Amino acid sequence: EVQLVESGGGLVQPGGSLRLSCAASGFRFSSYAMSWVRQAPGKGLECVSTITGSADSTSYADSVKGRFTISRDNSKNTVYLQMNSLRVEDTAVYYCAKGSSTWPTWFDPWGQGTLVTVSS
Amino acid sequence: EIVMTQSPATLSVSPGERATLSCRASQSVSSNLAWYQQKPGQAPRLLIYGASTRATGIPARFSGSGSGTEFTLTISSLQSEDFAVYYCQSYNNWLPRFGQGTKVEI
């Protein structure tokens, strides 16, 4: 069974940093792109970053470019999202999601999400 | 940048009725289009990929159609468990894009 388990969320002040982790199991991790998708309270979904299976390519939403960094450790079956210079508007549930191939495609499955709250 | 637009924002239907949800892309995404269902407090669940292929375990009452810029998700006979928010998502380029969602309510 494919499982994705996020961790690392919490309360942080504006300007602060957090690192999210997503531990994967049940599939050949290095063969699949992974993404982080967030959902602000009461709002829709936004894909903030993706990384290919081999980690040779990444992409970012304009809203987080230059502040967030996605990475992966295929030996640990884990994908990370380093979030710096956090803003109030980054408050959201952050989901980790598996792509269908080494390139970004549709997402299946998703993790349960981890809540990031940016507030003073 | 591809912009995905869903309509209507809210769809009021009764159990047993047919529901038709629309998704439009600002430029062609070919058939690189997925649909998700999200219930309160839960992560989204994949329903459809490739515009028309049902994901594993998805009931046959869910169907997708379209290509290019116009797409439709049809729920042939709404069950109580189908009341939720539905999102379309394109994956035609490096950063997948979501529509803003359609809430299907009673």
mmCIF file of C-alpha atoms in Angstrom:
data_model
loop_
_atom_site.group_PDB
_atom_site.id
_atom_site.type_symbol
_atom_site.label_atom_id
_atom_site.label_comp_id
_atom_site.label_asym_id
_atom_site.label_seq_id
_atom_site.Cartn_x
_atom_site.Cartn_y
_atom_site.Cartn_z
ATOM 1 C CA GLU A 1 0.000 0.000 0.000
ATOM 2 C CA VAL A 2 1.292 3.443 -0.961
ATOM 3 C CA GLN A 3 1.574 5.762 2.033
ATOM 4 C CA LEU A 4 2.673 9.365 2.385
ATOM 5 C CA VAL A 5 3.153 10.841 5.854
ATOM 6 C CA GLU A 6 3.889 14.541 6.258
ATOM 7 C CA SER A 7 5.473 16.136 9.305
ATOM 8 C CA GLY A 8 7.072 19.397 10.369
ATOM 9 C CA GLY A 9 4.132 21.775 10.388
ATOM 10 C CA GLY A 10 3.413 24.153 13.217
ATOM 11 C CA LEU A 11 3.155 27.758 14.318
ATOM 12 C CA VAL A 12 5.854 30.160 13.147
ATOM 13 C CA GLN A 13 6.231 33.923 13.188
ATOM 14 C CA PRO A 14 6.327 35.950 9.976
ATOM 15 C CA GLY A 15 9.827 35.889 8.556
ATOM 16 C CA GLY A 16 10.552 32.525 10.139
ATOM 17 C CA SER A 17 11.421 29.163 8.638
ATOM 18 C CA LEU A 18 10.079 25.620 8.683
ATOM 19 C CA ARG A 19 11.063 22.392 6.986
ATOM 20 C CA LEU A 20 8.347 19.957 6.013
ATOM 21 C CA SER A 21 9.071 16.281 5.432
ATOM 22 C CA CYS A 22 7.076 13.608 3.638
ATOM 23 C CA ALA A 23 7.998 9.982 4.234
ATOM 24 C CA ALA A 24 6.908 7.648 1.465
ATOM 25 C CA SER A 25 6.451 3.887 1.412
ATOM 26 C CA GLY A 26 4.931 1.181 -0.740
ATOM 27 C CA PHE A 27 6.424 2.156 -4.129
ATOM 28 C CA ARG A 28 9.744 2.718 -5.916
ATOM 29 C CA PHE A 29 10.234 6.254 -4.670
ATOM 30 C CA SER A 30 12.967 7.344 -7.075
ATOM 31 C CA SER A 31 10.796 6.582 -10.102
ATOM 32 C CA TYR A 32 8.137 9.177 -9.336
ATOM 33 C CA ALA A 33 7.867 12.926 -9.242
ATOM 34 C CA MET A 34 6.654 14.354 -5.951
ATOM 35 C CA SER A 35 4.869 17.596 -5.236
ATOM 36 C CA TRP A 36 3.738 19.845 -2.436
ATOM 37 C CA VAL A 37 0.205 21.212 -2.721
ATOM 38 C CA ARG A 38 -1.237 23.656 -0.215
ATOM 39 C CA GLN A 39 -4.705 24.725 0.773
ATOM 40 C CA ALA A 40 -5.300 27.915 2.711
ATOM 41 C CA PRO A 41 -8.244 27.829 5.165
ATOM 42 C CA GLY A 42 -11.504 27.700 3.222
ATOM 43 C CA LYS A 43 -9.703 28.082 -0.108
ATOM 44 C CA GLY A 44 -8.751 25.961 -3.098
ATOM 45 C CA LEU A 45 -5.659 23.946 -3.988
ATOM 46 C CA GLU A 46 -2.321 25.376 -5.121
ATOM 47 C CA CYS A 47 0.633 23.325 -6.290
ATOM 48 C CA VAL A 48 3.614 25.156 -4.804
ATOM 49 C CA SER A 49 6.470 22.925 -5.927
ATOM 50 C CA THR A 50 7.345 19.763 -7.809
ATOM 51 C CA ILE A 51 10.510 17.668 -8.157
ATOM 52 C CA THR A 52 11.272 14.944 -10.652
ATOM 53 C CA GLY A 53 12.105 11.396 -9.567
ATOM 54 C CA SER A 54 15.818 11.867 -10.109
ATOM 55 C CA ALA A 55 15.756 15.367 -8.584
ATOM 56 C CA ASP A 56 17.258 16.841 -11.753
ATOM 57 C CA SER A 57 14.446 19.334 -12.166
ATOM 58 C CA THR A 58 12.233 21.381 -9.861
ATOM 59 C CA SER A 59 9.499 23.944 -10.313
ATOM 60 C CA TYR A 60 7.860 26.519 -8.062
ATOM 61 C CA ALA A 61 4.758 28.662 -7.983
ATOM 62 C CA ASP A 62 5.498 32.364 -8.365
ATOM 63 C CA SER A 63 4.056 32.907 -4.894
ATOM 64 C CA VAL A 64 6.897 30.941 -3.253
ATOM 65 C CA LYS A 65 9.767 31.261 -5.735
ATOM 66 C CA GLY A 66 12.981 32.320 -4.026
ATOM 67 C CA ARG A 67 11.625 31.474 -0.552
ATOM 68 C CA PHE A 68 10.801 27.736 -0.730
ATOM 69 C CA THR A 69 13.122 24.901 -1.778
ATOM 70 C CA ILE A 70 12.007 21.377 -2.595
ATOM 71 C CA SER A 71 14.429 18.471 -2.320
ATOM 72 C CA ARG A 72 14.385 14.725 -1.944
ATOM 73 C CA ASP A 73 16.534 11.956 -0.503
ATOM 74 C CA ASN A 74 15.832 8.829 -2.512
ATOM 75 C CA SER A 75 17.853 6.734 -0.060
ATOM 76 C CA LYS A 76 15.416 7.720 2.691
ATOM 77 C CA ASN A 77 12.254 7.783 0.535
ATOM 78 C CA THR A 78 11.601 11.308 1.733
ATOM 79 C CA VAL A 79 10.766 14.614 0.069
ATOM 80 C CA TYR A 80 11.278 17.939 1.821
ATOM 81 C CA LEU A 81 10.028 21.493 1.558
ATOM 82 C CA GLN A 82 12.263 24.127 3.116
ATOM 83 C CA MET A 83 10.200 27.241 3.706
ATOM 84 C CA ASN A 84 12.002 30.503 4.477
ATOM 85 C CA SER A 85 10.813 34.104 4.884
ATOM 86 C CA LEU A 86 7.345 32.850 5.733
ATOM 87 C CA ARG A 87 4.398 35.183 5.327
ATOM 88 C CA VAL A 88 0.938 35.223 6.866
ATOM 89 C CA GLU A 89 -0.443 34.225 3.474
ATOM 90 C CA ASP A 90 1.579 30.989 3.564
ATOM 91 C CA THR A 91 -0.782 29.720 6.269
ATOM 92 C CA ALA A 92 -2.287 26.512 4.886
ATOM 93 C CA VAL A 93 -2.484 22.763 5.068
ATOM 94 C CA TYR A 94 0.440 21.415 3.068
ATOM 95 C CA TYR A 95 -0.091 18.111 1.296
ATOM 96 C CA CYS A 96 2.559 15.869 -0.155
ATOM 97 C CA ALA A 97 1.411 14.091 -3.320
ATOM 98 C CA LYS A 98 2.826 11.415 -5.607
ATOM 99 C CA GLY A 99 2.906 11.822 -9.351
ATOM 100 C CA SER A 100 2.251 9.026 -11.826
ATOM 101 C CA SER A 101 5.687 9.053 -13.444
ATOM 102 C CA THR A 102 9.063 10.674 -13.085
ATOM 103 C CA TRP A 103 7.527 13.870 -14.503
ATOM 104 C CA PRO A 104 4.818 15.969 -12.789
ATOM 105 C CA THR A 105 1.379 14.651 -13.753
ATOM 106 C CA TRP A 106 -1.743 13.883 -11.754
ATOM 107 C CA PHE A 107 -1.517 13.268 -8.013
ATOM 108 C CA ASP A 108 -2.328 9.936 -6.441
ATOM 109 C CA PRO A 109 -2.281 9.430 -3.566
ATOM 110 C CA TRP A 110 -2.023 12.391 -1.224
ATOM 111 C CA GLY A 111 -0.783 12.500 2.331
ATOM 112 C CA GLN A 112 -3.023 13.557 5.198
ATOM 113 C CA GLY A 113 -1.519 17.051 5.266
ATOM 114 C CA THR A 114 0.350 19.120 7.819
ATOM 115 C CA LEU A 115 -0.844 22.521 9.007
ATOM 116 C CA VAL A 116 1.461 25.517 8.800
ATOM 117 C CA THR A 117 0.316 28.633 10.636
ATOM 118 C CA VAL A 118 2.233 31.867 10.167
ATOM 119 C CA SER A 119 1.218 34.382 12.778
ATOM 120 C CA SER A 120 2.713 36.760 15.308
ATOM 121 C CA GLU B 1 0.807 30.483 -17.360
ATOM 122 C CA ILE B 2 -2.230 28.245 -17.774
ATOM 123 C CA VAL B 3 -5.329 29.359 -15.868
ATOM 124 C CA MET B 4 -8.010 26.789 -15.060
ATOM 125 C CA THR B 5 -11.563 28.068 -14.582
ATOM 126 C CA GLN B 6 -14.354 25.924 -13.159
ATOM 127 C CA SER B 7 -18.082 26.524 -13.348
ATOM 128 C CA PRO B 8 -20.388 26.806 -11.605
ATOM 129 C CA ALA B 9 -18.867 27.690 -8.243
ATOM 130 C CA THR B 10 -21.734 25.906 -6.506
ATOM 131 C CA LEU B 11 -24.102 23.303 -7.917
ATOM 132 C CA SER B 12 -27.276 22.470 -6.033
ATOM 133 C CA VAL B 13 -28.687 19.059 -6.908
ATOM 134 C CA SER B 14 -30.814 16.319 -5.361
ATOM 135 C CA PRO B 15 -29.764 12.701 -4.758
ATOM 136 C CA GLY B 16 -30.336 10.633 -7.889
ATOM 137 C CA GLU B 17 -29.969 13.611 -10.212
ATOM 138 C CA ARG B 18 -27.244 14.113 -12.801
ATOM 139 C CA ALA B 19 -24.512 16.656 -12.130
ATOM 140 C CA THR B 20 -22.388 18.277 -14.827
ATOM 141 C CA LEU B 21 -19.275 20.224 -13.843
ATOM 142 C CA SER B 22 -17.197 22.265 -16.279
ATOM 143 C CA CYS B 23 -13.519 23.148 -16.436
ATOM 144 C CA ARG B 24 -11.911 25.450 -18.973
ATOM 145 C CA ALA B 25 -8.204 25.952 -19.641
ATOM 146 C CA SER B 26 -6.838 29.291 -20.864
ATOM 147 C CA GLN B 27 -4.810 27.411 -23.495
ATOM 148 C CA SER B 28 -4.828 23.866 -24.779
ATOM 149 C CA VAL B 29 -3.729 21.192 -22.306
ATOM 150 C CA SER B 30 -4.523 18.344 -24.734
ATOM 151 C CA SER B 31 -5.904 15.527 -22.548
ATOM 152 C CA ASN B 32 -3.621 16.340 -19.602
ATOM 153 C CA LEU B 33 -6.486 16.927 -17.210
ATOM 154 C CA ALA B 34 -7.421 15.322 -13.889
ATOM 155 C CA TRP B 35 -10.393 15.608 -11.543
ATOM 156 C CA TYR B 36 -10.391 15.286 -7.755
ATOM 157 C CA GLN B 37 -13.027 15.029 -5.048
ATOM 158 C CA GLN B 38 -12.457 16.587 -1.639
ATOM 159 C CA LYS B 39 -14.642 16.169 1.425
ATOM 160 C CA PRO B 40 -14.306 18.355 4.536
ATOM 161 C CA GLY B 41 -11.239 17.555 6.614
ATOM 162 C CA GLN B 42 -9.896 15.093 4.043
ATOM 163 C CA ALA B 43 -7.180 15.137 1.418
ATOM 164 C CA PRO B 44 -8.310 15.250 -2.208
ATOM 165 C CA ARG B 45 -8.960 11.942 -3.959
ATOM 166 C CA LEU B 46 -8.156 11.310 -7.614
ATOM 167 C CA LEU B 47 -11.240 10.529 -9.707
ATOM 168 C CA ILE B 48 -10.204 10.950 -13.351
ATOM 169 C CA TYR B 49 -6.926 11.359 -15.232
ATOM 170 C CA GLY B 50 -6.151 11.718 -18.908
ATOM 171 C CA ALA B 51 -9.455 13.650 -19.111
ATOM 172 C CA SER B 52 -11.549 10.482 -19.229
ATOM 173 C CA THR B 53 -9.858 7.534 -17.458
ATOM 174 C CA ARG B 54 -11.316 6.610 -14.100
ATOM 175 C CA ALA B 55 -8.817 6.025 -11.315
ATOM 176 C CA THR B 56 -8.721 2.694 -9.522
ATOM 177 C CA GLY B 57 -11.819 2.059 -7.433
ATOM 178 C CA ILE B 58 -13.826 5.001 -8.749
ATOM 179 C CA PRO B 59 -17.478 4.127 -9.452
ATOM 180 C CA ALA B 60 -18.734 4.108 -13.037
ATOM 181 C CA ARG B 61 -21.202 6.937 -12.290
ATOM 182 C CA PHE B 62 -18.215 9.306 -12.545
ATOM 183 C CA SER B 63 -17.161 10.103 -16.103
ATOM 184 C CA GLY B 64 -14.911 12.684 -17.693
ATOM 185 C CA SER B 65 -14.809 14.083 -21.200
ATOM 186 C CA GLY B 66 -13.208 16.801 -23.281
ATOM 187 C CA SER B 67 -9.838 17.784 -24.697
ATOM 188 C CA GLY B 68 -7.960 20.941 -25.533
ATOM 189 C CA THR B 69 -9.547 23.668 -23.442
ATOM 190 C CA GLU B 70 -13.013 22.375 -22.501
ATOM 191 C CA PHE B 71 -13.638 19.551 -20.055
ATOM 192 C CA THR B 72 -16.600 18.062 -18.230
ATOM 193 C CA LEU B 73 -17.032 15.859 -15.179
ATOM 194 C CA THR B 74 -20.389 14.106 -15.056
ATOM 195 C CA ILE B 75 -21.862 12.301 -12.082
ATOM 196 C CA SER B 76 -24.706 10.296 -13.571
ATOM 197 C CA SER B 77 -26.800 9.728 -10.442
ATOM 198 C CA LEU B 78 -25.694 11.555 -7.327
ATOM 199 C CA GLN B 79 -25.305 9.534 -4.165
ATOM 200 C CA SER B 80 -25.212 11.056 -0.694
ATOM 201 C CA GLU B 81 -21.458 10.445 -0.479
ATOM 202 C CA ASP B 82 -20.841 12.491 -3.649
ATOM 203 C CA PHE B 83 -21.639 15.838 -2.043
ATOM 204 C CA ALA B 84 -18.199 17.433 -1.911
ATOM 205 C CA VAL B 85 -15.926 19.921 -3.657
ATOM 206 C CA TYR B 86 -14.512 18.930 -7.053
ATOM 207 C CA TYR B 87 -11.311 20.297 -8.569
ATOM 208 C CA CYS B 88 -9.870 20.013 -12.048
ATOM 209 C CA GLN B 89 -6.114 20.080 -12.565
ATOM 210 C CA SER B 90 -3.988 20.410 -15.673
ATOM 211 C CA TYR B 91 -0.549 18.838 -15.964
ATOM 212 C CA ASN B 92 0.511 20.103 -19.346
ATOM 213 C CA ASN B 93 3.655 21.822 -18.114
ATOM 214 C CA TRP B 94 6.098 21.707 -15.263
ATOM 215 C CA LEU B 95 3.820 23.147 -12.589
ATOM 216 C CA PRO B 96 0.350 21.565 -12.416
ATOM 217 C CA ARG B 97 -2.526 24.042 -12.103
ATOM 218 C CA PHE B 98 -5.845 23.665 -10.292
ATOM 219 C CA GLY B 99 -9.210 25.218 -10.916
ATOM 220 C CA GLN B 100 -10.880 27.028 -8.044
ATOM 221 C CA GLY B 101 -13.327 24.186 -7.370
ATOM 222 C CA THR B 102 -17.041 23.436 -7.692
ATOM 223 C CA LYS B 103 -19.027 22.656 -4.565
ATOM 224 C CA VAL B 104 -21.777 20.109 -5.131
ATOM 225 C CA GLU B 105 -24.434 20.531 -2.471
ATOM 226 C CA ILE B 106 -27.933 19.398 -1.777
#
